[in-house]
Coordinates of C-alpha atoms and ligand atoms in Angstrom, one line a residue:
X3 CA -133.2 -113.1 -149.4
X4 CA -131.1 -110.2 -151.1
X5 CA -127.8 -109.6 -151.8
X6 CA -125.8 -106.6 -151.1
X7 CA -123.0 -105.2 -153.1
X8 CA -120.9 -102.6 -151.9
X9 CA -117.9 -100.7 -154.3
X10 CA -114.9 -99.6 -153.7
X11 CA -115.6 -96.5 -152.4
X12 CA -118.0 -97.9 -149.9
X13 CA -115.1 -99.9 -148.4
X14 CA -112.6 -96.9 -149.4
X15 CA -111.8 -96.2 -146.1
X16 CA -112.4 -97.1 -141.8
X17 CA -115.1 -95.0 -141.6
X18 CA -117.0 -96.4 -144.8
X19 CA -116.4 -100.1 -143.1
X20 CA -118.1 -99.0 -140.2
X21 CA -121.2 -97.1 -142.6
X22 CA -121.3 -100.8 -144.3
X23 CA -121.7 -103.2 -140.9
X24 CA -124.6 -100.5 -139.8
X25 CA -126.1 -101.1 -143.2
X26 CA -125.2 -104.7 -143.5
X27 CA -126.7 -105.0 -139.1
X28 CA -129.8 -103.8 -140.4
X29 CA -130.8 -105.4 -143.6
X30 CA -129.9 -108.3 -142.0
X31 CA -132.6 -107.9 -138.8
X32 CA -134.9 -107.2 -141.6
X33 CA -134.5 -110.0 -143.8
X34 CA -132.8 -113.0 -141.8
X35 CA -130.8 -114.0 -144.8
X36 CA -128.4 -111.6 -146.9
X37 CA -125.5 -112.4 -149.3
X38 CA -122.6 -109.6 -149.1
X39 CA -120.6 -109.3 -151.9
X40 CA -117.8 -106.5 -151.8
X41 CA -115.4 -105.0 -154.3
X42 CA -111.8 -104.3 -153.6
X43 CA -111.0 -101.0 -151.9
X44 CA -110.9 -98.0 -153.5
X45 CA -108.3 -98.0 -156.1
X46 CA -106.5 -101.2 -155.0
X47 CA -107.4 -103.0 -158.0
X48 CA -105.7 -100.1 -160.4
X49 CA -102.6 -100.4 -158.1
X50 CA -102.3 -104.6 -158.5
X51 CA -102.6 -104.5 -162.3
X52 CA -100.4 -101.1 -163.0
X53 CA -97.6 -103.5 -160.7
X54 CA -97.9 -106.1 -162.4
X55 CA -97.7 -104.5 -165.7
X56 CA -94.7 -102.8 -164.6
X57 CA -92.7 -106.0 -163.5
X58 CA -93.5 -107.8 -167.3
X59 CA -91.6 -104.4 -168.2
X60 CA -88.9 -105.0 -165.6
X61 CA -89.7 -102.4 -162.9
X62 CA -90.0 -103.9 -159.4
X63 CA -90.7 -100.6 -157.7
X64 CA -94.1 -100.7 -158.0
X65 CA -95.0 -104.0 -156.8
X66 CA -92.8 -104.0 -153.6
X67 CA -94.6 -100.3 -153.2
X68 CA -97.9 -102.1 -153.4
X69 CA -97.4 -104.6 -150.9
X70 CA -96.3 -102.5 -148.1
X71 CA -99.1 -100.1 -149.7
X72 CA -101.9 -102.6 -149.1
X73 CA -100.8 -103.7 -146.4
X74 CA -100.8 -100.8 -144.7
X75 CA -104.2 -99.8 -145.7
X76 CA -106.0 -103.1 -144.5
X77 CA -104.8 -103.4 -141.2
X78 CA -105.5 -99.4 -140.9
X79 CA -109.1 -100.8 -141.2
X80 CA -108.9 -103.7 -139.1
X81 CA -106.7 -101.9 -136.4
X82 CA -109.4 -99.3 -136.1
X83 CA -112.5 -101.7 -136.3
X84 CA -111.8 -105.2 -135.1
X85 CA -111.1 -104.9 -131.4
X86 CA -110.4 -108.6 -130.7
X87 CA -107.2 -109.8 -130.7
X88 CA -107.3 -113.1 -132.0
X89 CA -109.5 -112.1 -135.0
X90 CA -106.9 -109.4 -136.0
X91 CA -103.5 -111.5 -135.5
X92 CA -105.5 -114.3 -138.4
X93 CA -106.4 -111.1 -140.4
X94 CA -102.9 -109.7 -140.2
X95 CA -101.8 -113.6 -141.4
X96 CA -104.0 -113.3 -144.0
X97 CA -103.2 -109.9 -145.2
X98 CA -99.2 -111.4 -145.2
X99 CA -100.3 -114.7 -147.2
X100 CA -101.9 -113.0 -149.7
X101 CA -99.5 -110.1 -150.1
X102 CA -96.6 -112.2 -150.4
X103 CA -98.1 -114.8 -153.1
X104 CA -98.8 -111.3 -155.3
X105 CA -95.5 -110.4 -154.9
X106 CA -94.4 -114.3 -155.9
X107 CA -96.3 -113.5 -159.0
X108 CA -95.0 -110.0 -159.7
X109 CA -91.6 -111.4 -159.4
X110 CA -92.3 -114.8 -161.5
X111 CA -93.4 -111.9 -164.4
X112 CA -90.9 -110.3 -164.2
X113 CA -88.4 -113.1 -164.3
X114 CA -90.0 -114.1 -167.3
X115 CA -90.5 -110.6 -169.0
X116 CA -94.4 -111.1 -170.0
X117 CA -98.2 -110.8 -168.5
X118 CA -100.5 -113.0 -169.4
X119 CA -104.3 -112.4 -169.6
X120 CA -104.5 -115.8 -166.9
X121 CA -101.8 -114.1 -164.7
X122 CA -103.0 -110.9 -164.3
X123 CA -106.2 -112.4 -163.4
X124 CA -104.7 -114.2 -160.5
X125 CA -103.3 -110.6 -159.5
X126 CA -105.8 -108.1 -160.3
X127 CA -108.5 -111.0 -158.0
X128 CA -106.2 -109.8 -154.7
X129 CA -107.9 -106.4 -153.7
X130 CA -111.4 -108.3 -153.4
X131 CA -109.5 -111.8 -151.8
X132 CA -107.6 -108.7 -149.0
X133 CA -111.4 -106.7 -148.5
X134 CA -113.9 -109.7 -148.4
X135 CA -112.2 -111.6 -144.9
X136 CA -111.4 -107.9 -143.7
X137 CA -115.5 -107.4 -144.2
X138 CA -116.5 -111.0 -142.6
X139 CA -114.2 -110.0 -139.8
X140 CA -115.8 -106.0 -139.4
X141 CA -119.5 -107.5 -139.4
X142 CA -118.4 -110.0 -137.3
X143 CA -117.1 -107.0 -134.6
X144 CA -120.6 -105.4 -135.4
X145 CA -122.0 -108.5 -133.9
X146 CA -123.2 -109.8 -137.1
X147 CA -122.8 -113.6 -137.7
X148 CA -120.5 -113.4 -141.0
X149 CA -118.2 -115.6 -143.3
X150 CA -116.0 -115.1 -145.8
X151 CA -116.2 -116.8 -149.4
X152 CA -114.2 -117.0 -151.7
X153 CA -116.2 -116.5 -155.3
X154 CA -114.1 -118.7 -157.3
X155 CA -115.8 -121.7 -154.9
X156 CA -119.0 -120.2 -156.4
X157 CA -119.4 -119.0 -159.8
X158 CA -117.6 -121.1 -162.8
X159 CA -116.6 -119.3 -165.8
X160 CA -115.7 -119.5 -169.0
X161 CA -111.7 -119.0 -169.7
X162 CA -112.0 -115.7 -171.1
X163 CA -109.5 -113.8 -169.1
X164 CA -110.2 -110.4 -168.0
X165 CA -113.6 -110.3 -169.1
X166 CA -114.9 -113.8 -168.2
X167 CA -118.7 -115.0 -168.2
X168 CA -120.7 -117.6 -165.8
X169 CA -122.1 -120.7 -166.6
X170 CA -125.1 -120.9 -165.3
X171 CA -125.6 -124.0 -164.3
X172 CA -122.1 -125.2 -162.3
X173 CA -122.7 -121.6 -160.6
X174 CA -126.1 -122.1 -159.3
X175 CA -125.5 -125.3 -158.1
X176 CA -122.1 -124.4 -156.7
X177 CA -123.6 -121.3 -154.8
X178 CA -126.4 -123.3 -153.3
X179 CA -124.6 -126.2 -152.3
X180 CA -122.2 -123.4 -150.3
X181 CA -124.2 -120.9 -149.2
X182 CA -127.5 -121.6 -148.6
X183 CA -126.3 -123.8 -145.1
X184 CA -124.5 -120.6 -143.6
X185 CA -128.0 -118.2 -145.0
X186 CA -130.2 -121.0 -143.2
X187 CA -127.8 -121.0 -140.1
X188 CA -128.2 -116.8 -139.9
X189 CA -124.3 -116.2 -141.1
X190 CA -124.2 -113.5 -143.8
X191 CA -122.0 -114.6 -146.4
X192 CA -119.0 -111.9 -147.8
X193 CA -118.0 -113.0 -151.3
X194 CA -115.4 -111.5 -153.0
X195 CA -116.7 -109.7 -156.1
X196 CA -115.1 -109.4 -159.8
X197 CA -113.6 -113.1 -159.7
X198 CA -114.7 -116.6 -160.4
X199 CA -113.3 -119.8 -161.5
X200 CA -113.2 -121.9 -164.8
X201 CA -114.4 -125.5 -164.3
X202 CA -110.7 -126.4 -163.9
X203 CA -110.4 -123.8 -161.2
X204 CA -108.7 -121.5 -162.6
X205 CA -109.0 -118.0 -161.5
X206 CA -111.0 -115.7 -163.7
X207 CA -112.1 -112.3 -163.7
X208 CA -115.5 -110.5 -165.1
X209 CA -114.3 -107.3 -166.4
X210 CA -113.2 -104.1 -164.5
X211 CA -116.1 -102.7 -162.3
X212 CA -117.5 -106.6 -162.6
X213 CA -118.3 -106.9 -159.0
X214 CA -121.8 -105.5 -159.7
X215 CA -122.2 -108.6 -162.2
X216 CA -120.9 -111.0 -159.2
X217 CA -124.2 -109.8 -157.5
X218 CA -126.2 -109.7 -160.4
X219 CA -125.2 -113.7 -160.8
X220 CA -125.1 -115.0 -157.5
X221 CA -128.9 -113.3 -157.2
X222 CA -130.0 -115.2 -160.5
X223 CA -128.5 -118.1 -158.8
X224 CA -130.1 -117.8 -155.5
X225 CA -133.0 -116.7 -157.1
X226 CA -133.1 -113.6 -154.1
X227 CA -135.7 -110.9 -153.8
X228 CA -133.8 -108.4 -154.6
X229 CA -130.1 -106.8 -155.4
X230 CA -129.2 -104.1 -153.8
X231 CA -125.8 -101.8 -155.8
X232 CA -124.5 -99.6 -152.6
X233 CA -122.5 -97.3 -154.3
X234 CA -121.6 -93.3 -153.2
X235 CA -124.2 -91.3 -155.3
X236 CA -128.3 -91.4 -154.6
X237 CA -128.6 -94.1 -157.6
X238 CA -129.3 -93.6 -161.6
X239 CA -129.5 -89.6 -161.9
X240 CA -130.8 -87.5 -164.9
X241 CA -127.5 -86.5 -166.0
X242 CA -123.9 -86.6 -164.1
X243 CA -124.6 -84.1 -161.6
X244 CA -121.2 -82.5 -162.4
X245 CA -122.1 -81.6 -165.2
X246 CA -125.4 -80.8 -164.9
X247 CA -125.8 -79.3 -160.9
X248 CA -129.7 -79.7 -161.6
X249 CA -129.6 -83.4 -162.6
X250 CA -131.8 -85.5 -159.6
X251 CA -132.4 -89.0 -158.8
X252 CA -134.5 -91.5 -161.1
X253 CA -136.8 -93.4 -159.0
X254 CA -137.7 -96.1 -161.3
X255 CA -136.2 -97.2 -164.1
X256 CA -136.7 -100.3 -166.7
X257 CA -134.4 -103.0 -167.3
X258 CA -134.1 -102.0 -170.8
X259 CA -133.1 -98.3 -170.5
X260 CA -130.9 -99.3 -167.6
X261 CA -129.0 -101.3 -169.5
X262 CA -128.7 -98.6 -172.3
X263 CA -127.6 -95.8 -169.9
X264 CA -124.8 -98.4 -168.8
X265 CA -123.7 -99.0 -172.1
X266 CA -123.6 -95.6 -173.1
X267 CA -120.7 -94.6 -170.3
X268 CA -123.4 -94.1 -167.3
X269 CA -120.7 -95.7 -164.2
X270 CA -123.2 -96.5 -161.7
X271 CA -123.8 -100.3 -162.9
X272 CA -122.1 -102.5 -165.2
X273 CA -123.9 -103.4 -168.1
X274 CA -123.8 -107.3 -167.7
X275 CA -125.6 -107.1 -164.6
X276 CA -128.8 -107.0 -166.3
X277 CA -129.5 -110.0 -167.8
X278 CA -129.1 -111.9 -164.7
X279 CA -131.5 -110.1 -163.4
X280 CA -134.1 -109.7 -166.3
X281 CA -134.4 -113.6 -166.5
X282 CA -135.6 -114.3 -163.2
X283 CA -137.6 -110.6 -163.4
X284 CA -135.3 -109.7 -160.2
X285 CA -135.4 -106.2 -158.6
X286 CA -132.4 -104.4 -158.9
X287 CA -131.5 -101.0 -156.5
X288 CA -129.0 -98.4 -156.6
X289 CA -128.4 -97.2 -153.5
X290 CA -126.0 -94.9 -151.4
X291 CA -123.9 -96.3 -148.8
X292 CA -123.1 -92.7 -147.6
X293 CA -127.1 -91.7 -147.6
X294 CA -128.4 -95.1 -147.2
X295 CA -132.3 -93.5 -146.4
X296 CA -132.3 -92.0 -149.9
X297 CA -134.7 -94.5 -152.0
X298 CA -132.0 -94.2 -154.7
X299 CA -133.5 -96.1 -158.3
X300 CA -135.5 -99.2 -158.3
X301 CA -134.6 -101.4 -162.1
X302 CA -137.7 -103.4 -162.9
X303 CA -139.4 -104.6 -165.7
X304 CA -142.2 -102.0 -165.7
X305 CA -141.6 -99.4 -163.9
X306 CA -144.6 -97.0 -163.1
X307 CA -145.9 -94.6 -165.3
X308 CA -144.0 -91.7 -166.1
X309 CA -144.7 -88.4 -167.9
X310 CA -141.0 -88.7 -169.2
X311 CA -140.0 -89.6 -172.4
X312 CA -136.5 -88.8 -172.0
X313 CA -135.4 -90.4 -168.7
X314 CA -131.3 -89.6 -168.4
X315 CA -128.3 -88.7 -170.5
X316 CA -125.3 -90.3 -170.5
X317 CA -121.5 -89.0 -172.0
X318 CA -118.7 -91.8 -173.4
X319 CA -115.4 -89.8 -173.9
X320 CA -112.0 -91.0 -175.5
X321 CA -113.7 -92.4 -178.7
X322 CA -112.8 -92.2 -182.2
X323 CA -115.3 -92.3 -184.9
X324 CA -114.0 -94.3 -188.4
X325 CA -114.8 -93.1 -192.0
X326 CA -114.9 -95.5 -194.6
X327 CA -116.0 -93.4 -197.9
X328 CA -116.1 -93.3 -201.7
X329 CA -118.1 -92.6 -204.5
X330 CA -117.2 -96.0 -205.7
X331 CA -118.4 -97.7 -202.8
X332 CA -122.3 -97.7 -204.1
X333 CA -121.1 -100.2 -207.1
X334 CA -118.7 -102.8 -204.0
X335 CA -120.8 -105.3 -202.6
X336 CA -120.2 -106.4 -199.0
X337 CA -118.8 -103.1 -198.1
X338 CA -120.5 -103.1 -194.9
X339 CA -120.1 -106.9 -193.5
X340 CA -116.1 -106.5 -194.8
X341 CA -116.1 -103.3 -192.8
X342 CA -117.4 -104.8 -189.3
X343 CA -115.3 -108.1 -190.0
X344 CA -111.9 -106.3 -190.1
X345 CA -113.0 -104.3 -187.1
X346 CA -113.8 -107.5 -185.2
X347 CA -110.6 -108.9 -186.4
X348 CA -109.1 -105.7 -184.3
X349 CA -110.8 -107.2 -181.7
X350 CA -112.6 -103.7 -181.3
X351 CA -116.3 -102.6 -180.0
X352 CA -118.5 -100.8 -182.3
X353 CA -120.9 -98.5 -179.8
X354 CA -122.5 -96.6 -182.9
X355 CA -122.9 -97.1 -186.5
X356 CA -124.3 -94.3 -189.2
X357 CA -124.2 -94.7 -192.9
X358 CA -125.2 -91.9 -195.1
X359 CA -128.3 -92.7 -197.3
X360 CA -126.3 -92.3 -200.4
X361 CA -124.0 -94.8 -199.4
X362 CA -121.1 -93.3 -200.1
X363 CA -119.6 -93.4 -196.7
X364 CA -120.5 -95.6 -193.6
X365 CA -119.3 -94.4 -189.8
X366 CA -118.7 -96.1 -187.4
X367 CA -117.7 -95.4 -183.6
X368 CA -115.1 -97.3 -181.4
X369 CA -112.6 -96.4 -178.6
X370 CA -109.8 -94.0 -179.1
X371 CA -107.1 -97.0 -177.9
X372 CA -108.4 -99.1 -180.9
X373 CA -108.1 -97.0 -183.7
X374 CA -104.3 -97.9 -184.9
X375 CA -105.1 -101.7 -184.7
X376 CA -109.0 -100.9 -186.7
X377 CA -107.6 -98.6 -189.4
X378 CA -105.0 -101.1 -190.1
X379 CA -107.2 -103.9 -190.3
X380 CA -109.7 -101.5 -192.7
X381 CA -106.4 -101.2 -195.1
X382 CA -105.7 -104.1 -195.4
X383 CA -109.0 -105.8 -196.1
X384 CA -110.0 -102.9 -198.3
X385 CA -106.4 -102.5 -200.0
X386 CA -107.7 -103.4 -203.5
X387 CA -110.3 -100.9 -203.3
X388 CA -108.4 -98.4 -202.2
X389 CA -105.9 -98.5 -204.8
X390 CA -108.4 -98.6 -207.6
X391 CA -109.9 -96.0 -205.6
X392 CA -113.5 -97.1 -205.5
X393 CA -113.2 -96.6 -201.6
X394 CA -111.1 -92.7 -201.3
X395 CA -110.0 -93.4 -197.5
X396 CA -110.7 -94.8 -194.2
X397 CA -110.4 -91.7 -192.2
X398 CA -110.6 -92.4 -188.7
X399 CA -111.7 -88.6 -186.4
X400 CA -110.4 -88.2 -182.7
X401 CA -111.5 -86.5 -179.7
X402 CA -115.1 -87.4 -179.9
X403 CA -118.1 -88.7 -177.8
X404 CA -121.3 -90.2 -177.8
X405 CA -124.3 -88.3 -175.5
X406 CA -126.9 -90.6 -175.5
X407 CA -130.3 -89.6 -174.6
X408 CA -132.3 -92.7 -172.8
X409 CA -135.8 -92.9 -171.9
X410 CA -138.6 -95.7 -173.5
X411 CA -141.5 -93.6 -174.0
X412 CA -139.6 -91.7 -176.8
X413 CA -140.7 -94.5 -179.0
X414 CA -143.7 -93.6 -180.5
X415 CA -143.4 -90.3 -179.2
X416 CA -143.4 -87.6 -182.0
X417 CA -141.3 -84.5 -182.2
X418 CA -138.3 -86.3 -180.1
X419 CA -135.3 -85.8 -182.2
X420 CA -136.6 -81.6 -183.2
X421 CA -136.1 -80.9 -179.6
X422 CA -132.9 -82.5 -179.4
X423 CA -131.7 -80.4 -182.2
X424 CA -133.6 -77.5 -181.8
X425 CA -131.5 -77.4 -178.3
X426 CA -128.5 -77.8 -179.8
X427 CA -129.2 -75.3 -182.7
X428 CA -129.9 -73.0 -180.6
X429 CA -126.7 -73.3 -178.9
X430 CA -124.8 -73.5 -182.0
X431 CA -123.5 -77.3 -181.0
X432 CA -122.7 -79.2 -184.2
X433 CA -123.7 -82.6 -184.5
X434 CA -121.3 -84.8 -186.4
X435 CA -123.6 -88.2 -186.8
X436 CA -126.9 -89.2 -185.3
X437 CA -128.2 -93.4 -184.9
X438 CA -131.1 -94.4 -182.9
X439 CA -130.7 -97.7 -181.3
X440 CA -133.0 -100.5 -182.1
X441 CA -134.4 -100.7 -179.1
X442 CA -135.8 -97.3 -180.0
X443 CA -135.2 -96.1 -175.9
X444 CA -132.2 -94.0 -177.3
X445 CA -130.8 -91.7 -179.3
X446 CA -127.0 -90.9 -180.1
X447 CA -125.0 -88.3 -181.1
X448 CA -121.6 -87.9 -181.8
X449 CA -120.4 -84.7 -181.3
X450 CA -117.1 -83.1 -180.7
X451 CA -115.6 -83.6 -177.0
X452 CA -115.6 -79.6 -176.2
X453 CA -119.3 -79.5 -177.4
X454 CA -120.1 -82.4 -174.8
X455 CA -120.8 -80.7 -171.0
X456 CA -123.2 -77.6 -172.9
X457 CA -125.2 -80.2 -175.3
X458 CA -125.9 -82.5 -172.1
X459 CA -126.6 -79.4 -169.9
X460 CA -129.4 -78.0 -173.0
X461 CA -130.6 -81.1 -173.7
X462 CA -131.4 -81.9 -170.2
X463 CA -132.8 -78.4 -169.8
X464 CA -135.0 -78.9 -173.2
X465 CA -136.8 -82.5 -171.9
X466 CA -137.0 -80.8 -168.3
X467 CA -135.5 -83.0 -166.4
X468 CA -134.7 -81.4 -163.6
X469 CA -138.1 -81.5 -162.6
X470 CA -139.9 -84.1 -161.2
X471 CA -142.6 -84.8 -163.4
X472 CA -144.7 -86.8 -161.9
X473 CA -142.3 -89.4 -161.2
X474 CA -142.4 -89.4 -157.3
Ligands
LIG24 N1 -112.3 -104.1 -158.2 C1 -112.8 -104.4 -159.5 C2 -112.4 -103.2 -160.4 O1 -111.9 -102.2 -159.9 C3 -114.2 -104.8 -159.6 C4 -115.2 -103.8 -159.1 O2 -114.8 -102.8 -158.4 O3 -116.4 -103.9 -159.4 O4 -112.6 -103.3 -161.6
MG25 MG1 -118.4 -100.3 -159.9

C-alpha cells in the first residue's frame, strides 16, 4: 500500500490533472491499493486567506474576486477532463456549495471586523475541499475507481489553529475504519491534504505546505509501504538549482539530514513529515510529477554508503539575528534561560543560537516578522539590567540568512568547517556567526543576505557536489 501526495503545482493546471490520473492509473495497476492525497491548486490557498484577511479589514473586493476566481479555474479543469455529464453538473454543485459557504464566511468576518485563527481555518481548508472531488472525479474519467474523502473524517487534531498536530490514536483508527473498505474494494481514496478535525469536529489546519504531513500521517496510520511527495523538481537536490545551475539530484538521503535540510528553508518537504515516518521506519520519495521516470530521492533510515560528507545546502532568507551583550552580563545569572523565555513569550522560533565564549554577548536567530514583538519582550524582561547597564543593548541585525550545510558523515569527519571557510575566504564572504547543530549533520552560518547565492555556489563547488561521487 502507498500513498501519493501531489502539490499544488502538480494539480496547477488541466494538463497537470491529466499528468496526475496517468501517474495515479499506474501506481495503482502496480500496487492494487493507493491512498491519494492532494493539495489545493496552485496558489488557491494564498488567494482564500489574503480574502479573508481582507474582509476582517473591511474589503469585500477580494473575496467576491476569489469566488468567481475559483470557480472559474475548477470547472476549467473539469470542463476539459471529465467528459460525462452527470459527473460534471454534481462537480459544478459542489464547486457552488463550497464557494458560496466561503463567501458566507468572508462576509460573517467582515460583519464582525475580526479573523480568528478557528475561522480562517475553516477558509484557508477550501482549495483542498474544491481540488480533492475535482481529483476523485478526473481518476474516475481515467477509468480509475476513485473516492473522495474528506480528511477531517480522518485525522483528529489538536485545536491549535493554523498549525495543528494529530493524535495518533483517534486518527489511525479513524482512517482504517474509513478507508481500508474502499482500498480492499480497489477504489483509490483522494483526501484532501492540509486539514483535519479536533475531536469535536472542528476544522483544523496543519501549517502552510502541511499537505505533505497529511501523507506522512495517514501513512503512519495505515502503516503503507511507502510515501510518495510528487512535487515539480527531480526530488532533494544538492543546492537550489537556481542558484547553483550545477546542483543534481540526491538519490538517498537519511531521515535525519532530511529533516535538517527542511528545517533549514529546503521547500521540497515539510519538516513534520518526518516523524511519522521515522516511527514506523516508512520510506519516504520525492518525486516529479512532470518527470515521473526520474528516481528522484529515497528518505530512509540508512541510506547506502556515500563518499559525501556534505550532502546539500540549504538558504533561509528574511531573518533577523538578536544581540543581547554586555560586559556585565558574565557576573547575571540566568541570562540565557531569561533570554529564550522572553523570546518564547514573543511567541517566536529560534533557528540558531551562538554565544561568544567570553560570554559577553549571546546571538540568537529568528524571523525578520518577529523581531518588534522579541526585542520588546528582551526590554522588558531585561529592563533592570539595562538600566544599570550590566547588559549595554539588545541589538537586533536585519537582512540576514542562515546557509546550512547538511550531510551525516561530517561528524567525525575532520577538516569540515576549514573548507567551509577556506571557500568563503577565498571569496572574501564574511561570516557573521557560526553553530553546529546537535545532531552534528549540519553546520550554520549566518551571513549577510547579498553574501548568500556566491557562499552557497563556493561551498557547493568546495565539497564537490556537483559530482556524483559514488552515490549512483
Ligand atoms: N494548500 C496548503 C498550502 O498552500 C497546503 C499544501 O499545499 O501543502 O499551504
Ligand atoms: Mg508543499
Amino acid at each position: 500500500m502507498r500513498i501519493l501526495k501531489f502539490g499544488g503545482t502538480s494539480v496547477g493546471s488541466a494538463d497537470a490533472f491529466a499528468q496526475v490520473a496517468k501517474i495515479v492509473a499506474t501506481a495503482h495497476q502496480q500496487d492494487g491499493q493507493v491512498v491519494v492525497v492532494t493539495s489545493a491548486m496552485s496558489g488557491v490557498t494564498d488567494i482564500l486567506i489574503n480574502a479573508a484577511k481582507a474582509a476582517a479589514a473591511g474589503d469585500r473586493r477580494p473575496y467576491r474576486e476569489a469566488r468567481d476566481e475559483l470557480m472559474a479555474r475548477h470547472q476549467m479543469v473539469a470542463g476539459q477532463l471529465v467528459s460525462d455529464g452527470v459527473e460534471r453538473a454534481a462537480l459544478g454543485r459542489l464547486f457552488e456549495a463550497r464557494l458560496a459557504a466561503f463567501e458566507r464566511l468572508c462576509r460573517s468576518v467582515e460583519v464582525l471586523g475580526e479573523l480568528t485563527a478557528r475561522g480562517l481555518d475553516v477558509i484557508s481548508g477550501t482549495g483542498e475541499r474544491l481540488a480533492a472531488p475535482l481529483l476523485a472525479a478526473v481518476l474516475r474519467a481515467h477509468g480509475v475507481a476513485a473516492e473522495w474523502v474528506d480528511a477531517s473524517e480522518l485525522i483528529v487534531t489538536t485545536n491549535v489553529f493554523g498549525n495543528a498536530d494529530p493524535i495518533i490514536e483517534p486518527t489511525t483508527e479513524h482512517a482504517r475504519r474509513r478507508l481500508s473498505p474502499l482500498l480492499q474494494g480497489g477504489v483509490v481514496p483522494v483526501v484532501t491534504g492540509f486539514v483535519g478535525a479536533t475531536a469535536d469536529g472542528i476544522s483544523t489546519t496543519l501549517g502552510r505546505g502541511g499537505s505533505d504531513y497529511s501523507a506522512a500521517i495517514l501513512g503512519a496510520a495505515l502503516n503503507a509501504d511507502e510515501v510518495q511527495i510528487w512535487t515539480d523538481v527531480n526530488g532533494i537536490m544538492t543546492a537550489d538549482p537556481r542558484i547553483v545551475p550545477a546542483a543534481r539530484t540526491i538519490p538517498e538521503i537519511s531521515y535525519i539530514e532530511a529533516a535538517e535540510l527542511a528545517f533549514y528553508g529546503a521547500k521540497v518537504l515539510h519538516p513534520k513529515t518526518i516523524l511519522p515516518s521515522v516511527e514506523r521506519g516508512i520510506a519516504l520519495r520525492v518525486l516529479n510529477t512532470f518527470d515521473p521516470d526520474h528516481a528522484g530521492t529515497l528518505i530512509v533510515k540508512e541510506p547506502k554508503p556515500s563518499k559525501d560528507v556534505a550532502k546539500a545546502i540549504s538558504v533561509i532568507k528574511g531573518l533577523t539575528m538578536v544581540t543581547v551583550e554586555g560586559r556585565g552580563m558574565l557576573g547575571v545569572p540566568g541570562i540565557a534561560a531569561r533570554t529564550f523565555t522572553a523570546v518564547a513569550r514573543a511567541n517566536a522560533n529560534v533557528l540558531m543560537i551562538s554565544q561568544s565564549s567570553s560570554e559577553q554577548s549571546i546571538s540568537f536567530v529568528i524571523r525578520e516578522g518577529e523581531r518588534d514583538a522579541v526585542v520588546g519582550q528582551l526590554q522588558a524582561e531585561m529592563a533592570q539590567e539595562l538600566a544599570s547597564r550590566h547588559i549595554d543593548q539588545v541589538r537586533p541585525l536585519d537582512g540576514i540568512v542562515i546557509v546550512a550545510i547538511v550531510g551525516a558523515a561530517m561528524k567525525g569527519t575532520p577538516g569540515i568547517a576549514a573548507r567551509i571557510f577556506g571557500a568563503l575566504g577565498d571569496a572574501e564572504i564574511n561570516v557573521i556567526a557560526i553553530a553546529q547543530g546537535s545532531s552534528e549533520c549540519n553546520i550554520s552560518l549566518v551571513l549577510a543576505r547579498g553574501d548568500a547565492d556566491e557562499a552557497v555556489r563556493k561551498i557547493h563547488d568546495a565539497f564537490r557536489l556537483n559530482e556524483a561521487n559514488g552515490q549512483n
